[in-house]
Amino acid sequence: MPVKIEPTVSRIALVTGGARGIGAAISERLARDGHRLVITDIDQGALERQTDSLRNAGVTILPVQADHADPDAPEAIAKTVEEQWGPIEILVNNAGITRDGLLVRMSLEDFQKVLSINLTGAFLMSKRCARGMMKAHWGRIINISSVVAQIGNAGQANYVAAKAGLIGLTKSLALELAPRQVTVNAIAPGFIETGMTAVLPEEVKTNYQSRIPLGRFGAPEDVAAIVAFLCSPEAAYITGQTIRVDGGMVLA
Ligand code: NAI
């Protein structure tokens, strides 16, 4: 008897930091797959531009300006969504920043700031959204980590600690939430062309490119495709995993 795959259903999906870069590509992809979309971002201008662009394409979208460094943000966001649409069913913890520097020069403030958005922000959003998912016996949480979480990176102690923490968080939440059919997975992108990487010096970019077997930088859409798959009925039996999207940069 073949395993019964549930039909694709339109869900309420929230993408943090969804106004630009990888988050924007994820929003566009989830909208294309028929989900109702909530995007959060700290950048009001970018949020408005992305909302207008998706609305013009016929997407049902709810933008919420938020700072994921603020521990009160998840409650305010979830309440807004619940009042208008209902509980969040798909959560993509994508918002992230870098504050690079070598250990001896890295301030406590820069260390804590990166952790507060990239890791604590994801923990708090997951905690708030898990309630509704557990009740519904269905949910998807996807954390955007990074390949550097698995290999380390000089000059990014704060960022790597946060991204490695996300992988541990993913595994623990996967175990906790599995009995309620909520899956929790992480994606570890390599070098993706966005505003975050555009600011890197040319020689750093050239060095990265030479380490990518597939010979090109990734596009935000390469990451969005994996998010879409993890939200699809076909991925119902995958949880606690970290999927690398890096053109073969890290093979281990
Ligand atoms: P980006 O800088 O292009 O976009 C990040 C978005 O998050 C922006 O719209 C920004 O306004 C928003 N954001 C930043 N701080 C926020 C806050 N406190 N509250 C709410 N929104 C906030 O960056 P990119 O490249 O799209 O990165 C997305 C995620 O992917 C991040 O978590 C990043 O660490 C991760 N990643 C990126 C890689 C790359 O090569 N670009 C590689 C591996 C991981």
Short mmCIF file of C-alpha atoms and ligand atoms in Angstrom, two decimals:
data_model
loop_
_atom_site.label_atom_id
_atom_site.label_comp_id
_atom_site.label_asym_id
_atom_site.label_seq_id
_atom_site.Cartn_x
_atom_site.Cartn_y
_atom_site.Cartn_z
CA MET A 1 0.00 0.00 0.00
CA PRO A 2 1.68 3.29 -1.04
CA VAL A 3 2.06 6.06 1.54
CA LYS A 4 -0.73 8.61 1.18
CA ILE A 5 0.66 12.06 0.35
CA GLU A 6 -1.63 14.86 1.55
CA PRO A 7 -2.89 17.24 -1.14
CA THR A 8 -1.29 20.69 -1.46
CA VAL A 9 -3.22 23.14 0.70
CA SER A 10 -2.99 26.93 0.79
CA ARG A 11 -1.36 27.87 4.11
CA ILE A 12 -0.60 31.05 6.04
CA ALA A 13 3.15 31.50 5.59
CA LEU A 14 5.34 34.06 7.33
CA VAL A 15 8.81 35.01 6.09
CA THR A 16 10.91 37.16 8.42
CA GLY A 17 13.12 39.69 6.66
CA GLY A 18 10.99 39.02 3.60
CA ALA A 19 11.43 42.36 1.85
CA ARG A 20 14.82 41.79 0.23
CA GLY A 21 17.34 39.19 -0.89
CA ILE A 22 16.68 35.56 -0.03
CA GLY A 23 13.56 36.45 2.00
CA ALA A 24 12.02 38.24 -0.99
CA ALA A 25 12.68 35.23 -3.25
CA ILE A 26 11.16 32.90 -0.65
CA SER A 27 8.05 35.11 -0.39
CA GLU A 28 7.65 35.16 -4.15
CA ARG A 29 8.03 31.39 -4.38
CA LEU A 30 5.60 30.61 -1.54
CA ALA A 31 3.07 33.00 -3.08
CA ARG A 32 3.48 31.27 -6.44
CA ASP A 33 2.76 27.97 -4.68
CA GLY A 34 -0.58 29.40 -3.53
CA HIS A 35 0.14 30.27 0.11
CA ARG A 36 -1.14 33.41 1.81
CA LEU A 37 1.85 35.49 2.66
CA VAL A 38 2.98 37.53 5.65
CA ILE A 39 6.31 39.30 5.36
CA THR A 40 8.08 41.12 8.15
CA ASP A 41 11.01 43.49 7.80
CA ILE A 42 12.69 46.27 9.72
CA ASP A 43 13.08 48.31 6.51
CA GLN A 44 9.73 50.02 5.90
CA GLY A 45 10.65 51.26 2.42
CA ALA A 46 11.76 47.82 1.21
CA LEU A 47 8.69 46.28 2.83
CA GLU A 48 6.39 48.63 0.91
CA ARG A 49 8.20 48.03 -2.38
CA GLN A 50 8.03 44.24 -2.04
CA THR A 51 4.37 44.39 -0.96
CA ASP A 52 3.41 46.57 -3.94
CA SER A 53 5.30 44.36 -6.34
CA LEU A 54 3.62 41.18 -5.07
CA ARG A 55 0.16 42.79 -4.86
CA ASN A 56 0.52 43.94 -8.47
CA ALA A 57 1.18 40.31 -9.34
CA GLY A 58 -2.10 39.33 -7.62
CA VAL A 59 -0.62 37.95 -4.39
CA THR A 60 -2.56 38.09 -1.09
CA ILE A 61 0.00 39.63 1.22
CA LEU A 62 0.13 41.11 4.71
CA PRO A 63 3.24 43.22 5.46
CA VAL A 64 4.22 43.78 9.09
CA GLN A 65 7.05 46.11 10.00
CA ALA A 66 9.06 44.54 12.82
CA ASP A 67 12.48 44.42 14.41
CA HIS A 68 13.36 40.82 15.24
CA ALA A 69 15.89 42.03 17.82
CA ASP A 70 12.88 43.10 19.88
CA PRO A 71 11.65 40.27 22.13
CA ASP A 72 8.11 41.69 22.02
CA ALA A 73 7.95 41.53 18.21
CA PRO A 74 6.72 37.91 17.84
CA GLU A 75 3.63 38.49 20.00
CA ALA A 76 2.70 41.67 18.11
CA ILE A 77 3.26 40.02 14.71
CA ALA A 78 1.36 36.82 15.53
CA LYS A 79 -1.58 38.78 16.99
CA THR A 80 -1.85 40.92 13.85
CA VAL A 81 -1.83 37.84 11.62
CA GLU A 82 -4.26 35.90 13.83
CA GLU A 83 -6.72 38.79 13.94
CA GLN A 84 -6.73 39.19 10.17
CA TRP A 85 -6.21 35.65 8.87
CA GLY A 86 -5.61 33.03 11.56
CA PRO A 87 -2.64 31.18 13.02
CA ILE A 88 0.70 31.06 11.20
CA GLU A 89 1.21 27.60 9.66
CA ILE A 90 4.55 28.05 7.92
CA LEU A 91 7.35 30.04 9.56
CA VAL A 92 10.56 30.87 7.72
CA ASN A 93 13.13 32.40 10.07
CA ASN A 94 15.18 34.26 7.48
CA ALA A 95 15.93 37.72 8.94
CA GLY A 96 19.63 38.03 9.59
CA ILE A 97 22.52 40.47 9.76
CA THR A 98 26.30 40.37 9.87
CA ARG A 99 28.67 42.49 11.98
CA ASP A 100 32.02 41.03 10.95
CA GLY A 101 35.30 41.49 12.79
CA LEU A 102 38.17 39.49 14.21
CA LEU A 103 37.72 38.18 17.74
CA VAL A 104 40.09 40.62 19.41
CA ARG A 105 38.28 43.57 17.85
CA MET A 106 34.71 42.31 18.10
CA SER A 107 32.65 44.24 20.63
CA LEU A 108 30.22 42.55 22.98
CA GLU A 109 27.52 44.70 21.40
CA ASP A 110 28.26 43.36 17.90
CA PHE A 111 28.35 39.81 19.22
CA GLN A 112 25.04 40.15 21.04
CA LYS A 113 23.32 42.07 18.24
CA VAL A 114 24.00 39.32 15.71
CA LEU A 115 22.83 36.64 18.13
CA SER A 116 19.69 38.57 19.06
CA ILE A 117 18.41 38.76 15.47
CA ASN A 118 19.83 35.60 13.87
CA LEU A 119 19.27 33.20 16.77
CA THR A 120 17.15 34.59 19.63
CA GLY A 121 14.77 36.16 17.10
CA ALA A 122 14.23 32.75 15.48
CA PHE A 123 13.77 31.08 18.88
CA LEU A 124 11.12 33.61 19.92
CA MET A 125 9.21 33.47 16.62
CA SER A 126 9.26 29.65 16.71
CA LYS A 127 8.05 29.63 20.32
CA ARG A 128 5.13 31.94 19.50
CA CYS A 129 4.12 30.17 16.28
CA ALA A 130 4.52 26.62 17.64
CA ARG A 131 1.39 27.07 19.78
CA GLY A 132 -0.97 27.25 16.81
CA MET A 133 0.95 24.62 14.84
CA MET A 134 0.78 22.13 17.72
CA LYS A 135 -2.93 22.74 18.11
CA ALA A 136 -3.48 22.20 14.39
CA HIS A 137 -1.26 19.09 14.27
CA TRP A 138 0.44 20.62 11.23
CA GLY A 139 3.25 23.10 10.81
CA ARG A 140 6.52 23.87 9.10
CA ILE A 141 9.43 25.81 10.61
CA ILE A 142 12.40 26.52 8.36
CA ASN A 143 15.51 28.22 9.70
CA ILE A 144 17.93 29.90 7.32
CA SER A 145 21.38 29.01 8.68
CA SER A 146 24.60 29.06 6.62
CA VAL A 147 27.39 26.73 5.49
CA VAL A 148 29.74 28.67 7.77
CA ALA A 149 27.85 27.12 10.71
CA GLN A 150 29.40 23.81 9.70
CA ILE A 151 32.89 24.93 8.68
CA GLY A 152 33.55 28.13 10.67
CA ASN A 153 34.70 31.44 9.22
CA ALA A 154 37.46 33.75 10.42
CA GLY A 155 36.05 37.19 11.20
CA GLN A 156 32.51 35.96 11.79
CA ALA A 157 32.56 34.48 15.31
CA ASN A 158 29.22 36.10 16.16
CA TYR A 159 27.48 35.13 12.91
CA VAL A 160 28.84 31.57 12.90
CA ALA A 161 27.88 31.05 16.55
CA ALA A 162 24.35 32.23 15.75
CA LYS A 163 24.03 30.09 12.60
CA ALA A 164 25.43 27.00 14.36
CA GLY A 165 23.01 27.68 17.21
CA LEU A 166 20.17 27.65 14.67
CA ILE A 167 21.13 24.14 13.61
CA GLY A 168 21.03 22.94 17.23
CA LEU A 169 17.72 24.74 17.74
CA THR A 170 16.37 23.06 14.61
CA LYS A 171 17.24 19.56 15.84
CA SER A 172 15.80 20.10 19.32
CA LEU A 173 12.57 21.66 18.06
CA ALA A 174 12.23 18.88 15.49
CA LEU A 175 12.28 16.32 18.30
CA GLU A 176 9.89 18.32 20.50
CA LEU A 177 7.34 19.07 17.80
CA ALA A 178 7.41 15.82 15.80
CA PRO A 179 4.61 14.20 17.83
CA ARG A 180 2.34 17.02 16.60
CA GLN A 181 3.37 16.58 12.95
CA VAL A 182 5.26 19.87 12.92
CA THR A 183 8.53 19.59 10.99
CA VAL A 184 11.54 21.79 11.67
CA ASN A 185 14.44 22.00 9.23
CA ALA A 186 17.35 24.28 8.43
CA ILE A 187 18.84 25.39 5.15
CA ALA A 188 22.54 26.21 4.92
CA PRO A 189 23.15 28.44 1.89
CA GLY A 190 26.66 28.99 0.57
CA PHE A 191 27.43 32.25 -1.23
CA ILE A 192 24.17 33.77 -2.47
CA GLU A 193 24.11 37.04 -4.43
CA THR A 194 22.14 39.52 -2.29
CA GLY A 195 22.70 42.86 -0.57
CA MET A 196 24.46 40.99 2.24
CA THR A 197 27.21 39.67 -0.04
CA ALA A 198 27.29 42.64 -2.47
CA VAL A 199 29.28 44.65 0.07
CA LEU A 200 32.16 42.13 0.21
CA PRO A 201 35.47 43.16 -1.42
CA GLU A 202 36.06 41.84 -4.98
CA GLU A 203 39.01 39.66 -3.92
CA VAL A 204 36.89 37.94 -1.26
CA LYS A 205 34.20 37.24 -3.88
CA THR A 206 36.75 35.88 -6.37
CA ASN A 207 38.19 33.65 -3.67
CA TYR A 208 34.73 32.28 -2.81
CA GLN A 209 33.89 31.69 -6.47
CA SER A 210 37.04 29.64 -7.00
CA ARG A 211 35.86 27.33 -4.19
CA ILE A 212 32.45 26.61 -5.75
CA PRO A 213 32.51 23.42 -7.87
CA LEU A 214 29.36 24.42 -9.80
CA GLY A 215 31.24 27.57 -10.86
CA ARG A 216 28.74 30.28 -9.96
CA PHE A 217 27.32 32.09 -6.97
CA GLY A 218 23.89 31.01 -5.82
CA ALA A 219 20.73 32.97 -6.57
CA PRO A 220 18.10 33.68 -3.89
CA GLU A 221 15.74 31.49 -5.95
CA ASP A 222 18.05 28.48 -5.39
CA VAL A 223 17.31 28.77 -1.65
CA ALA A 224 13.61 29.53 -2.17
CA ALA A 225 13.19 26.27 -4.10
CA ILE A 226 14.26 24.22 -1.07
CA VAL A 227 11.93 26.18 1.22
CA ALA A 228 9.09 25.43 -1.20
CA PHE A 229 9.96 21.75 -1.18
CA LEU A 230 10.12 21.60 2.63
CA CYS A 231 6.64 23.17 2.76
CA SER A 232 5.23 20.73 0.22
CA PRO A 233 3.35 17.54 1.09
CA GLU A 234 6.26 15.51 -0.36
CA ALA A 235 8.52 16.71 2.49
CA ALA A 236 6.20 15.63 5.30
CA TYR A 237 8.65 12.94 6.48
CA ILE A 238 11.73 15.19 6.64
CA THR A 239 12.55 16.84 9.97
CA GLY A 240 15.59 17.95 11.96
CA GLN A 241 17.73 18.23 8.82
CA THR A 242 20.10 20.87 7.52
CA ILE A 243 20.13 21.06 3.73
CA ARG A 244 23.11 22.75 2.09
CA VAL A 245 22.48 24.91 -0.99
CA ASP A 246 26.04 25.86 -1.86
CA GLY A 247 26.97 24.67 -5.35
CA GLY A 248 29.11 21.94 -3.78
CA MET A 249 31.28 24.40 -1.81
CA VAL A 250 31.25 22.20 1.30
CA LEU A 251 31.38 18.46 0.75
CA ALA A 252 31.56 16.57 3.99
P1 NAI B 1 19.82 40.75 3.00
O1 NAI B 1 20.60 41.68 3.84
O2 NAI B 1 19.81 40.93 1.52
O3 NAI B 1 18.31 40.68 3.51
C1 NAI B 1 18.00 40.51 4.87
C2 NAI B 1 16.64 41.11 5.14
O4 NAI B 1 16.40 41.01 6.55
C3 NAI B 1 16.57 42.60 4.77
O5 NAI B 1 15.38 42.89 4.09
C4 NAI B 1 16.65 43.28 6.12
O6 NAI B 1 16.02 44.56 6.15
C5 NAI B 1 15.97 42.28 7.03
N1 NAI B 1 16.35 42.46 8.43
C6 NAI B 1 17.60 42.68 8.91
N2 NAI B 1 17.56 42.86 10.24
C7 NAI B 1 16.26 42.74 10.60
C8 NAI B 1 15.58 42.86 11.85
N3 NAI B 1 16.22 43.16 12.98
N4 NAI B 1 14.24 42.69 11.86
C9 NAI B 1 13.57 42.45 10.71
N5 NAI B 1 14.16 42.35 9.52
C10 NAI B 1 15.49 42.49 9.46
O7 NAI B 1 20.40 39.31 3.37
P2 NAI B 1 20.23 37.90 2.62
O8 NAI B 1 21.49 37.57 1.96
O9 NAI B 1 18.96 37.86 1.86
O10 NAI B 1 20.11 36.95 3.90
C11 NAI B 1 18.92 36.30 4.32
C12 NAI B 1 19.29 35.21 5.30
O11 NAI B 1 20.12 34.26 4.64
C13 NAI B 1 20.07 35.71 6.51
O12 NAI B 1 19.67 35.01 7.66
C14 NAI B 1 21.50 35.37 6.13
O13 NAI B 1 22.31 35.23 7.27
C15 NAI B 1 21.30 34.06 5.40
N6 NAI B 1 22.40 33.68 4.53
C16 NAI B 1 22.78 34.47 3.47
C17 NAI B 1 23.81 34.08 2.65
C18 NAI B 1 24.25 34.87 1.47
O14 NAI B 1 25.27 34.50 0.87
N7 NAI B 1 23.58 35.94 1.09
C19 NAI B 1 24.54 32.81 2.90
C20 NAI B 1 24.06 32.07 4.02
C21 NAI B 1 23.03 32.49 4.79
#
